[in-house]
Amino acid sequence: MNQKWWHDKVAYQIYPKSFLDSNGDGIGDLRGIISKLDYLKALGVDIIWLSPIYKSPFVDQGYDISDYYAIAEEFGTMEEFDELLAEAKKRDMYIIMDLVINHCSDQHEWFQKALANPEGEYGDYFYFRKGKDGNPPSNYRSYFGGNCWEPVPGTDLYYFHMFAKEQPDLNWENPRLRQELYNMVNWWLEKGLAGFRIDAIINIKKNLDFPDFEPDGPDGLAGCWKMVESVDGVGEFLQDLKRNTFQKHDAFTVAEVFNMKEGELPAFIGEDGHFSTIFDFSAHCLSDGAHGWYDAPPIDFKAWRKAIMDSQLEVQECGFEANIIENHDEPRGVSRFLPEYARTAAGTKMLGTVSLLLRGIPFIYQGQEIGMQNSVWNSIEEYDDISTKDQYHVAREAGLTDAEALTVCGRMSRDNARTPVQWNGQANAGFTTGTPWLKVNPNYTAINAESQEQDPDSVLNYYRRLVATRKSAEYKEVFTYGKFVPSYTDTETVMAYYREDEQKQVLVAANFGEETVTLKLDHPVKRILLSNQNTTEIPAQLLNLKSCEVIVLECADHM
Ligand code: GLC
Ligand code: CA
């Protein structure tokens, strides 16, 4: 495998709106980010992914872009963005931005021109179709609810949107549109961006016949992802995109890809793949409900362990994936993947360790490094997220009471990850001096960065040691390129694996159970690299792991 500049890097996702507000308007901003670069550097972060900061009406929190060449006023100015790039560079850090090119905002100039004249040049930047006997052209349900086809007032036409109706899908079949997007991507890369996180990219290929599918819900519609799964040919678009943009700049790209087809992984992340890497969502997909959040199954430990291990084994045959515990679309991992007894500092460190030492590029989501958890929500009005509002209605339609539907949203809502970062124990967790745009998690007095700074045993200081271990001169090679080998898979509660190459063999072992377990070691131990119990005594043949204990050991007899 050819080595790439990004293989050994650690990444961090910033959701700018909730990161840090510098001017008291309740909204996080670029100045806030700049002021925390040293904090991120101390954590060991190399690559920073910024969720969208482009000009936007914020119907879907910036994933609806109305000008790809402008910074949203809420976040700051282009000068401040340039300053951020320069300050990151000074610290040997890289900035990547979100690239949202499956759709734009309905306020984008292209769409406004298209609406004014659907038959004209810009009409062909989107999908306009005639209805069928007074009905929309097909029966697809958008990801945020309702039909994917929105009527154009005063005409017999509809336009297509897989997300909100304010996010019309761009017509990738049109070469002029593609060229506009490539120009824009290159413009940012020439500015000094290191690459992109690429949004909803599998969705760019449509079946131009837009056939109906068997309805799968009481609304008579079928999930639009069914069309995505049934159409071939996205690879040609993706190669064209790569050759005209990323490849010329040796950019790092990480794509959000769901619904990939069997056997397609090498085409996406192999040597000449469409992207550098893609996110591994295999554990997250375990809680996909058949009809929505209300029937989302709880996480079963063994299924979770298997999902991660299967994915690691498959991926190492062809490339690297990006490993996450959570992101801005998912509830907090501590609240989701850990049983109640494990939602402690020890459990949080354990989850972080088994995830960050996997083979692949770790992405830490803001607040994960201090162990932020799901928030407390008392009514549907407290939420901002468009998807949460939709899922609340889906649950109510399915017969759940208000209280039951709120419990469902409390468990699954994307807003759990979007509450302001808890910087200290002062008002609004130190996020803003004004009124935060989204309610702060009430647990900020117990969980915040400032108090953890002081405590050598805190989640934050543990995360620093964890990242440092992964990147240390001595172990970097094995944690980056070493093989992933599952271990102790016959146990009920242990998640364990080896990372090994010709020089080194490291065992990562964690007990997710409530009782102590004893494992028979297969190799003598040379050194303890990390322990969330501060264990210093090298285990002999037997390894005792208390509930929520994790240990990282170097084996002695290797090679
Ligand atoms: C991706 C984003 C999500 C957004 C959607 C539409 O899934 O991560 O936040 O709502 O795309 O752009
Ligand atoms: Ca602000």
Coordinates of C-alpha atoms and ligand atoms in Angstrom, one line a residue:
M1 CA 0.0 0.0 0.0
N2 CA 1.4 3.4 -1.0
Q3 CA 1.7 5.7 2.0
K4 CA -0.3 9.0 1.9
W5 CA 0.2 12.2 3.9
W6 CA -3.0 11.7 5.8
H7 CA -2.7 8.1 6.8
D8 CA -1.3 8.8 10.3
K9 CA -3.5 11.8 11.1
V10 CA -6.1 12.4 13.7
A11 CA -9.1 14.5 12.8
Y12 CA -11.6 16.5 14.7
Q13 CA -15.1 17.7 13.6
I14 CA -16.2 21.2 14.5
Y15 CA -19.9 22.0 14.2
P16 CA -19.3 25.8 14.1
K17 CA -22.7 27.0 15.3
S18 CA -22.2 25.2 18.6
F19 CA -18.4 25.4 19.1
L20 CA -17.7 28.8 20.7
D21 CA -19.3 32.2 20.3
S22 CA -16.9 35.1 20.4
N23 CA -19.3 38.0 20.1
G24 CA -22.3 37.2 22.3
D25 CA -24.9 36.6 19.6
G26 CA -25.5 33.1 20.8
I27 CA -24.0 31.5 17.6
G28 CA -20.5 29.9 17.5
D29 CA -18.1 31.6 15.0
L30 CA -14.8 31.5 13.2
R31 CA -13.2 33.7 15.9
G32 CA -14.2 31.2 18.5
I33 CA -12.6 28.4 16.5
I34 CA -9.4 30.4 16.0
S35 CA -9.2 31.0 19.8
K36 CA -9.3 27.2 20.4
L37 CA -6.6 26.1 17.9
D38 CA -4.1 25.6 20.7
Y39 CA -6.6 23.5 22.6
L40 CA -7.0 21.3 19.6
K41 CA -3.3 21.1 19.0
A42 CA -2.8 20.0 22.6
L43 CA -5.3 17.3 22.0
G44 CA -3.2 16.0 19.1
V45 CA -5.5 17.0 16.3
D46 CA -4.0 17.3 12.8
I47 CA -7.1 17.8 10.5
I48 CA -10.1 19.9 11.4
W49 CA -13.3 19.3 9.5
L50 CA -15.7 22.3 9.6
S51 CA -19.4 21.5 9.1
P52 CA -20.8 24.0 6.5
I53 CA -19.8 27.7 7.0
Y54 CA -21.1 28.9 3.6
K55 CA -23.8 31.4 3.2
S56 CA -27.1 29.7 3.9
P57 CA -30.7 30.3 5.1
F58 CA -29.9 27.5 7.7
V59 CA -33.1 25.4 7.0
D60 CA -30.8 22.4 7.5
Q61 CA -28.1 24.2 9.5
G62 CA -26.0 25.2 6.6
Y63 CA -26.4 22.0 4.6
D64 CA -28.5 24.2 2.4
I65 CA -26.0 26.5 0.7
S66 CA -27.1 29.7 -1.1
D67 CA -23.6 30.8 -2.1
Y68 CA -20.7 28.4 -2.3
Y69 CA -18.2 31.3 -2.5
A70 CA -19.3 33.2 0.7
I71 CA -18.9 32.7 4.4
A72 CA -22.2 32.9 6.4
E73 CA -22.3 36.2 8.2
E74 CA -23.3 34.4 11.3
F75 CA -19.9 32.8 11.4
G76 CA -17.7 35.7 10.3
T77 CA -16.0 37.0 7.2
M78 CA -13.7 35.6 4.4
E79 CA -10.8 37.5 6.0
E80 CA -11.4 35.6 9.3
F81 CA -11.6 32.3 7.3
D82 CA -8.2 33.2 5.7
E83 CA -6.9 33.9 9.2
L84 CA -8.1 30.5 10.4
L85 CA -6.3 28.9 7.5
A86 CA -3.1 30.7 8.3
E87 CA -3.3 30.1 12.0
A88 CA -3.9 26.4 11.4
K89 CA -0.9 26.2 9.0
K90 CA 1.3 27.8 11.6
R91 CA 0.5 24.9 13.9
D92 CA 0.9 22.2 11.2
M93 CA -2.8 21.6 11.1
Y94 CA -5.0 21.2 8.1
I95 CA -8.5 22.5 7.5
I96 CA -11.1 20.6 5.5
M97 CA -14.6 21.9 4.7
D98 CA -17.9 20.3 4.1
L99 CA -18.7 19.9 0.4
V100 CA -22.5 19.8 -0.1
I101 CA -23.0 19.2 -3.8
N102 CA -25.9 16.8 -4.1
H103 CA -28.2 19.8 -3.5
C104 CA -28.1 23.5 -2.8
S105 CA -30.5 25.9 -1.1
D106 CA -33.7 27.0 -2.9
Q107 CA -32.3 30.5 -2.3
H108 CA -29.3 29.9 -4.5
E109 CA -29.2 32.0 -7.5
W110 CA -29.2 29.0 -9.8
F111 CA -32.5 27.7 -8.3
Q112 CA -34.1 31.2 -8.3
K113 CA -33.3 31.5 -12.0
A114 CA -34.5 27.9 -12.6
L115 CA -37.8 28.7 -11.0
A116 CA -38.2 31.8 -13.1
N117 CA -37.7 29.7 -16.2
P118 CA -37.7 25.9 -15.8
E119 CA -37.2 25.5 -19.5
G120 CA -34.1 27.7 -19.5
E121 CA -30.4 27.1 -19.0
Y122 CA -30.7 26.9 -15.2
G123 CA -33.8 24.7 -15.3
D124 CA -31.4 21.9 -16.4
Y125 CA -29.3 22.4 -13.2
F126 CA -32.1 20.7 -11.4
Y127 CA -34.7 18.0 -11.9
F128 CA -38.0 19.4 -13.1
R129 CA -40.7 16.9 -14.2
K130 CA -44.4 16.9 -15.0
G131 CA -46.8 15.3 -12.6
K132 CA -48.7 12.1 -13.3
D133 CA -52.5 12.5 -13.5
G134 CA -52.4 15.3 -10.9
N135 CA -49.9 13.4 -8.7
P136 CA -46.2 13.9 -8.2
P137 CA -44.0 12.1 -10.8
S138 CA -43.1 9.3 -8.3
N139 CA -43.8 8.2 -4.8
Y140 CA -40.5 8.8 -3.0
R141 CA -40.4 9.9 0.7
S142 CA -37.7 12.5 1.4
Y143 CA -35.2 11.9 4.2
F144 CA -36.9 14.7 6.2
G145 CA -40.5 13.5 5.4
G146 CA -43.0 14.2 2.7
N147 CA -42.8 13.7 -1.0
C148 CA -39.5 14.3 -2.8
W149 CA -41.4 16.2 -5.5
E150 CA -42.5 19.7 -4.7
P151 CA -45.0 21.4 -7.0
V152 CA -43.8 24.6 -8.8
P153 CA -46.7 27.1 -8.3
G154 CA -48.5 28.1 -11.5
T155 CA -47.2 25.2 -13.6
D156 CA -47.8 21.5 -14.0
L157 CA -44.1 20.9 -12.9
Y158 CA -42.5 19.5 -9.8
Y159 CA -38.9 19.8 -8.7
F160 CA -37.0 17.0 -7.0
H161 CA -35.4 17.1 -3.5
M162 CA -34.3 14.2 -1.4
F163 CA -33.8 16.3 1.8
A164 CA -35.9 19.3 2.7
K165 CA -38.0 21.1 0.0
E166 CA -35.6 24.0 0.5
Q167 CA -32.7 21.7 -0.7
P168 CA -33.4 21.1 -4.4
D169 CA -31.2 18.3 -5.9
L170 CA -28.6 19.3 -8.5
N171 CA -28.6 17.6 -11.9
W172 CA -25.3 15.9 -12.2
E173 CA -26.1 14.7 -15.7
N174 CA -25.6 18.3 -16.9
P175 CA -21.9 18.9 -17.8
R176 CA -22.2 22.7 -17.2
L177 CA -23.4 22.2 -13.7
R178 CA -20.6 19.7 -13.0
Q179 CA -18.0 22.2 -14.3
E180 CA -19.4 25.0 -12.1
L181 CA -19.0 22.7 -9.1
Y182 CA -15.4 21.7 -10.1
N183 CA -14.4 25.3 -10.5
M184 CA -15.8 26.0 -7.0
V185 CA -14.0 23.0 -5.4
N186 CA -10.7 24.0 -7.1
W187 CA -11.2 27.6 -5.9
W188 CA -11.2 26.5 -2.3
L189 CA -8.3 24.1 -2.7
E190 CA -6.2 26.8 -4.3
K191 CA -7.0 28.9 -1.2
G192 CA -5.2 26.4 0.9
L193 CA -7.8 24.0 2.0
A194 CA -6.5 20.5 2.6
G195 CA -9.6 18.7 1.4
F196 CA -13.3 18.1 2.0
R197 CA -15.8 16.0 3.9
I198 CA -18.3 15.2 1.2
D199 CA -21.9 15.2 2.0
A200 CA -24.6 12.7 0.8
I201 CA -22.5 12.0 -2.3
I202 CA -24.0 8.7 -3.2
N203 CA -27.3 10.5 -3.9
I204 CA -26.0 12.4 -6.9
K205 CA -26.9 9.6 -9.3
K206 CA -30.6 9.4 -10.1
N207 CA -32.6 6.8 -12.0
L208 CA -33.9 9.3 -14.6
D209 CA -37.1 7.2 -15.1
F210 CA -37.9 7.9 -11.4
P211 CA -39.9 4.6 -11.1
D212 CA -42.4 4.1 -8.3
F213 CA -41.5 1.7 -5.5
E214 CA -43.7 -0.4 -3.2
P215 CA -44.9 1.9 -0.5
D216 CA -43.3 1.2 2.9
G217 CA -45.3 3.4 5.3
P218 CA -48.8 4.7 6.0
D219 CA -48.1 7.8 3.9
G220 CA -48.2 5.6 0.8
L221 CA -44.6 6.6 0.0
A222 CA -41.3 4.6 -0.3
G223 CA -38.0 5.7 1.1
C224 CA -36.0 7.6 -1.6
W225 CA -32.9 5.6 -0.7
K226 CA -34.5 2.7 -2.6
M227 CA -33.9 4.6 -5.8
V228 CA -30.3 5.3 -4.7
E229 CA -29.8 1.6 -4.1
S230 CA -31.3 0.5 -7.4
V231 CA -29.3 2.8 -9.7
D232 CA -25.8 2.1 -11.1
G233 CA -23.2 4.5 -12.4
V234 CA -22.4 6.9 -9.6
G235 CA -18.7 5.8 -10.0
E236 CA -18.4 7.6 -13.3
F237 CA -19.4 10.9 -11.7
L238 CA -17.2 10.4 -8.8
Q239 CA -14.1 9.6 -10.9
D240 CA -14.8 12.7 -13.0
L241 CA -15.1 14.8 -9.9
K242 CA -11.8 13.4 -8.5
R243 CA -9.8 13.8 -11.6
N244 CA -10.9 17.4 -12.2
T245 CA -10.4 18.5 -8.6
F246 CA -9.0 16.6 -5.6
Q247 CA -6.4 14.6 -7.5
K248 CA -4.7 17.7 -8.8
H249 CA -4.2 19.0 -5.3
D250 CA -3.4 15.7 -3.5
A251 CA -6.4 16.6 -1.3
F252 CA -7.8 14.5 1.5
T253 CA -11.4 13.5 1.0
V254 CA -13.7 11.7 3.4
A255 CA -17.1 10.9 2.1
E256 CA -20.4 10.2 3.7
V257 CA -21.6 7.1 1.9
F258 CA -24.6 5.0 2.8
N259 CA -26.2 2.4 0.6
M260 CA -23.0 1.3 -1.0
K261 CA -23.4 -1.9 -3.1
E262 CA -21.8 -5.2 -2.3
G263 CA -18.2 -5.3 -3.6
E264 CA -17.9 -1.6 -4.3
L265 CA -15.5 -0.7 -1.4
P266 CA -12.3 -0.9 -3.4
A267 CA -13.8 1.4 -6.0
F268 CA -14.5 4.0 -3.3
I269 CA -11.3 3.8 -1.1
G270 CA -8.9 1.5 -2.9
E271 CA -5.6 2.7 -4.5
D272 CA -7.4 4.6 -7.2
G273 CA -10.6 5.0 -5.3
H274 CA -13.0 7.9 -5.6
F275 CA -12.1 9.2 -2.2
S276 CA -9.3 9.0 0.3
T277 CA -11.6 7.4 2.8
I278 CA -15.3 7.1 3.8
F279 CA -16.8 7.0 7.3
D280 CA -17.5 3.7 8.9
F281 CA -21.2 3.8 9.9
S282 CA -21.6 0.1 10.4
A283 CA -22.2 0.4 14.2
H284 CA -24.5 3.3 13.7
C285 CA -26.7 1.5 11.2
L286 CA -27.5 -1.1 13.9
S287 CA -30.0 1.3 15.3
D288 CA -31.8 2.1 12.0
G289 CA -35.5 1.7 12.6
A290 CA -37.6 0.0 9.9
H291 CA -40.0 2.9 9.9
G292 CA -38.2 5.7 11.8
W293 CA -36.6 6.5 15.1
Y294 CA -39.6 5.2 17.0
D295 CA -38.8 1.6 16.1
A296 CA -35.0 1.9 16.3
P297 CA -33.7 -1.1 18.1
P298 CA -31.3 -0.6 21.1
I299 CA -27.7 -1.4 20.6
D300 CA -26.7 -5.0 21.4
F301 CA -23.1 -5.3 22.6
K302 CA -22.3 -8.4 20.6
A303 CA -23.8 -7.1 17.4
W304 CA -21.9 -3.8 17.9
R305 CA -18.6 -5.6 18.4
K306 CA -19.2 -7.8 15.3
A307 CA -20.2 -4.9 13.1
I308 CA -17.0 -3.0 13.9
M309 CA -14.8 -6.1 13.6
D310 CA -16.3 -7.3 10.3
S311 CA -15.8 -3.8 8.9
Q312 CA -12.2 -3.6 10.1
L313 CA -11.4 -6.9 8.5
E314 CA -13.0 -6.0 5.2
V315 CA -11.5 -2.5 5.0
Q316 CA -7.9 -3.4 5.7
E317 CA -7.9 -5.5 2.5
C318 CA -8.2 -2.4 0.4
G319 CA -7.8 0.9 2.2
F320 CA -8.6 3.0 5.2
E321 CA -12.0 4.1 6.7
A322 CA -12.6 7.0 9.0
N323 CA -13.8 5.8 12.5
I324 CA -16.3 7.8 14.5
I325 CA -18.2 7.4 17.7
E326 CA -20.6 10.2 16.9
N327 CA -21.0 13.2 14.6
H328 CA -23.5 16.1 14.1
D329 CA -26.2 13.7 12.8
E330 CA -26.0 11.1 15.6
P331 CA -26.8 11.1 19.3
R332 CA -23.8 11.1 21.6
G333 CA -21.9 7.8 21.6
V334 CA -21.6 7.5 25.4
S335 CA -25.4 7.6 25.7
R336 CA -25.9 5.3 22.7
F337 CA -23.3 2.6 22.8
L338 CA -22.7 2.3 26.5
P339 CA -25.2 0.7 28.9
E340 CA -26.4 2.9 31.8
Y341 CA -23.9 1.7 34.3
A342 CA -21.0 2.5 31.9
R343 CA -21.9 6.2 31.2
T344 CA -19.2 7.3 33.6
A345 CA -15.7 8.7 33.0
A346 CA -14.3 5.2 33.0
G347 CA -16.8 4.0 30.4
T348 CA -16.3 7.1 28.3
K349 CA -12.5 6.5 28.2
M350 CA -13.0 2.8 27.4
L351 CA -15.3 3.6 24.5
G352 CA -12.8 6.2 23.2
T353 CA -9.9 3.8 23.5
V354 CA -11.4 0.9 21.5
S355 CA -12.5 3.3 18.8
L356 CA -9.4 5.5 18.5
L357 CA -7.0 2.6 18.3
L358 CA -8.8 0.9 15.4
R359 CA -7.2 0.8 12.1
G360 CA -8.3 3.9 10.1
I361 CA -8.4 7.7 10.6
P362 CA -10.0 8.7 13.9
F363 CA -12.5 11.5 13.8
I364 CA -13.2 13.0 17.2
Y365 CA -16.5 15.0 17.3
Q366 CA -16.5 18.3 19.3
G367 CA -17.2 17.6 23.0
Q368 CA -16.4 13.9 22.7
E369 CA -13.0 14.5 24.3
I370 CA -14.7 15.7 27.5
G371 CA -17.4 13.0 27.4
M372 CA -20.4 15.0 26.5
Q373 CA -23.7 13.1 26.6
N374 CA -27.2 13.3 25.2
S375 CA -29.2 16.3 26.6
V376 CA -32.5 16.6 28.4
W377 CA -35.5 17.7 26.3
N378 CA -38.8 18.6 27.8
S379 CA -40.9 19.5 24.7
I380 CA -40.6 19.3 20.9
E381 CA -40.3 23.1 20.8
E382 CA -36.9 22.9 22.5
Y383 CA -35.5 21.2 19.4
D384 CA -34.3 23.0 16.3
D385 CA -33.4 20.1 14.0
I386 CA -35.7 19.6 11.0
S387 CA -35.2 15.8 11.1
T388 CA -36.2 15.6 14.8
K389 CA -39.4 17.5 14.1
D390 CA -40.3 15.1 11.3
Q391 CA -39.5 12.0 13.4
Y392 CA -41.6 13.3 16.2
H393 CA -44.6 13.5 13.8
V394 CA -43.7 10.0 12.4
A395 CA -43.8 8.6 15.9
R396 CA -47.1 10.4 16.7
E397 CA -48.7 9.2 13.5
A398 CA -47.6 5.6 14.4
G399 CA -49.7 6.0 17.6
L400 CA -47.1 7.0 20.2
T401 CA -48.2 9.5 22.9
D402 CA -46.5 12.9 23.1
A403 CA -44.4 11.6 26.1
E404 CA -43.4 8.5 24.2
A405 CA -42.5 10.4 21.0
L406 CA -40.4 12.8 23.1
T407 CA -38.5 9.8 24.6
V408 CA -37.8 8.6 21.1
C409 CA -36.4 12.0 20.1
G410 CA -34.4 12.3 23.3
R411 CA -32.7 9.1 22.5
M412 CA -32.1 9.6 18.7
S413 CA -32.1 13.4 18.0
R414 CA -29.3 15.0 16.1
D415 CA -29.6 18.0 18.4
N416 CA -28.1 15.9 21.2
A417 CA -24.8 16.4 19.4
R418 CA -25.5 20.0 18.5
T419 CA -25.9 21.5 22.0
P420 CA -23.1 24.0 22.8
V421 CA -19.7 22.7 23.7
Q422 CA -19.3 22.8 27.5
W423 CA -16.2 24.9 28.1
N424 CA -16.7 25.7 31.8
G425 CA -19.1 25.7 34.7
Q426 CA -20.2 29.3 34.2
A427 CA -23.4 30.6 32.6
N428 CA -24.2 28.9 29.3
A429 CA -21.2 26.6 29.9
G430 CA -18.9 29.4 28.7
F431 CA -20.2 29.0 25.2
T432 CA -21.7 32.5 24.9
T433 CA -22.3 35.6 26.9
G434 CA -25.7 35.9 25.1
T435 CA -28.5 33.5 24.6
P436 CA -27.3 30.2 23.0
W437 CA -29.2 29.3 19.8
L438 CA -29.8 25.8 21.3
K439 CA -30.3 24.9 24.9
V440 CA -27.1 24.0 26.8
N441 CA -27.0 20.5 28.2
P442 CA -27.9 20.9 32.0
N443 CA -25.0 18.6 33.0
Y444 CA -22.4 21.3 32.1
T445 CA -21.5 22.0 35.7
A446 CA -20.4 18.3 36.0
I447 CA -19.0 17.9 32.5
N448 CA -16.9 20.8 31.1
A449 CA -13.4 21.3 29.7
E450 CA -12.1 23.8 32.3
S451 CA -12.7 21.5 35.3
Q452 CA -11.2 18.6 33.4
E453 CA -8.1 20.7 32.6
Q454 CA -7.2 20.6 36.3
D455 CA -7.8 16.9 36.8
P456 CA -5.0 14.6 35.5
D457 CA -7.5 11.7 35.6
S458 CA -10.2 13.5 33.5
V459 CA -11.7 12.2 30.3
L460 CA -10.0 15.2 28.5
N461 CA -6.5 14.4 29.8
Y462 CA -7.0 10.7 29.1
Y463 CA -8.0 11.5 25.5
R464 CA -4.8 13.6 25.2
R465 CA -2.8 10.6 26.4
L466 CA -4.7 8.3 24.1
V467 CA -4.1 10.4 21.0
A468 CA -0.5 10.9 22.0
T469 CA 0.0 7.1 22.3
R470 CA -1.4 6.5 18.9
K471 CA 0.9 9.2 17.4
S472 CA 4.0 8.5 19.5
A473 CA 7.2 7.9 17.5
E474 CA 7.5 4.4 18.8
Y475 CA 3.9 3.2 18.1
K476 CA 2.7 5.3 15.3
E477 CA 3.6 2.8 12.7
V478 CA 1.7 -0.1 14.3
F479 CA -1.3 2.0 15.1
T480 CA -1.4 3.4 11.5
Y481 CA -0.5 0.4 9.4
G482 CA -0.6 -2.5 11.7
K483 CA -3.1 -5.3 10.9
F484 CA -6.3 -5.5 12.9
V485 CA -6.8 -8.9 14.5
P486 CA -9.9 -9.6 16.5
S487 CA -9.5 -11.4 19.8
Y488 CA -11.6 -12.9 22.7
T489 CA -14.7 -12.8 20.5
D490 CA -16.1 -15.8 22.3
T491 CA -16.5 -13.7 25.5
E492 CA -19.8 -12.1 26.4
T493 CA -18.6 -8.6 27.3
V494 CA -15.1 -8.1 26.1
M495 CA -14.1 -6.0 23.0
A496 CA -10.5 -6.9 22.2
Y497 CA -8.2 -6.8 19.3
Y498 CA -4.5 -6.8 18.4
R499 CA -2.8 -4.3 16.2
E500 CA 0.3 -5.8 14.8
D501 CA 3.1 -5.5 12.2
E502 CA 6.5 -7.1 11.9
Q503 CA 8.0 -5.2 14.8
K504 CA 5.2 -4.9 17.3
Q505 CA 2.1 -6.5 18.6
V506 CA -0.3 -4.5 20.8
L507 CA -3.4 -5.8 22.6
V508 CA -6.4 -3.5 23.2
A509 CA -8.8 -5.1 25.7
A510 CA -12.0 -3.6 27.2
N511 CA -14.7 -5.0 29.5
F512 CA -18.1 -3.6 28.7
G513 CA -19.8 -5.8 31.2
E514 CA -20.9 -5.1 34.8
E515 CA -18.8 -7.9 36.4
T516 CA -15.1 -8.4 36.4
V517 CA -13.8 -10.8 33.8
T518 CA -10.5 -12.8 33.6
L519 CA -8.8 -13.4 30.3
K520 CA -6.0 -15.8 29.7
L521 CA -3.3 -13.9 27.9
D522 CA -1.9 -15.5 24.7
H523 CA 1.4 -13.6 24.9
P524 CA 3.6 -12.3 27.7
V525 CA 3.3 -8.6 28.3
K526 CA 6.2 -6.2 27.8
R527 CA 4.7 -2.9 28.6
I528 CA 1.4 -1.2 29.5
L529 CA 0.8 1.6 27.1
L530 CA -2.5 2.9 28.5
S531 CA -4.9 2.0 31.2
N532 CA -8.1 3.8 32.3
Q533 CA -7.5 2.5 35.9
N534 CA -3.9 3.7 36.0
T535 CA -2.7 0.1 36.3
T536 CA 1.0 -0.2 36.4
E537 CA 1.4 -3.8 37.4
I538 CA 2.2 -5.9 34.3
P539 CA -0.2 -8.8 34.2
A540 CA 1.3 -12.3 34.0
Q541 CA -0.8 -15.1 32.4
L542 CA -4.1 -13.7 33.5
L543 CA -5.6 -10.4 32.8
N544 CA -8.4 -9.2 35.1
L545 CA -10.6 -6.5 33.8
K546 CA -13.0 -4.7 36.0
S547 CA -16.3 -3.4 34.7
C548 CA -15.5 -0.6 32.2
E549 CA -11.8 -1.2 32.4
V550 CA -9.7 -0.9 29.3
I551 CA -6.0 -1.6 28.9
V552 CA -3.5 -1.4 26.0
L553 CA -0.6 -3.8 26.3
E554 CA 2.5 -4.4 24.2
C555 CA 3.3 -8.1 23.8
A556 CA 6.8 -9.3 24.6
D557 CA 7.4 -12.3 22.4
H558 CA 6.6 -10.8 19.0
M559 CA 9.0 -11.8 16.2
Ligands
GLC1 C1 -25.8 14.8 5.5 C2 -25.4 15.7 6.6 C3 -26.7 16.1 7.3 C4 -27.6 16.8 6.4 C5 -27.8 16.0 5.1 C6 -28.3 16.9 4.0 O1 -26.3 13.6 5.9 O2 -24.5 15.2 7.5 O3 -26.5 16.9 8.5 O4 -28.8 17.1 7.0 O5 -26.6 15.5 4.6 O6 -27.4 17.7 3.5
CA2 CA -21.1 34.6 17.3

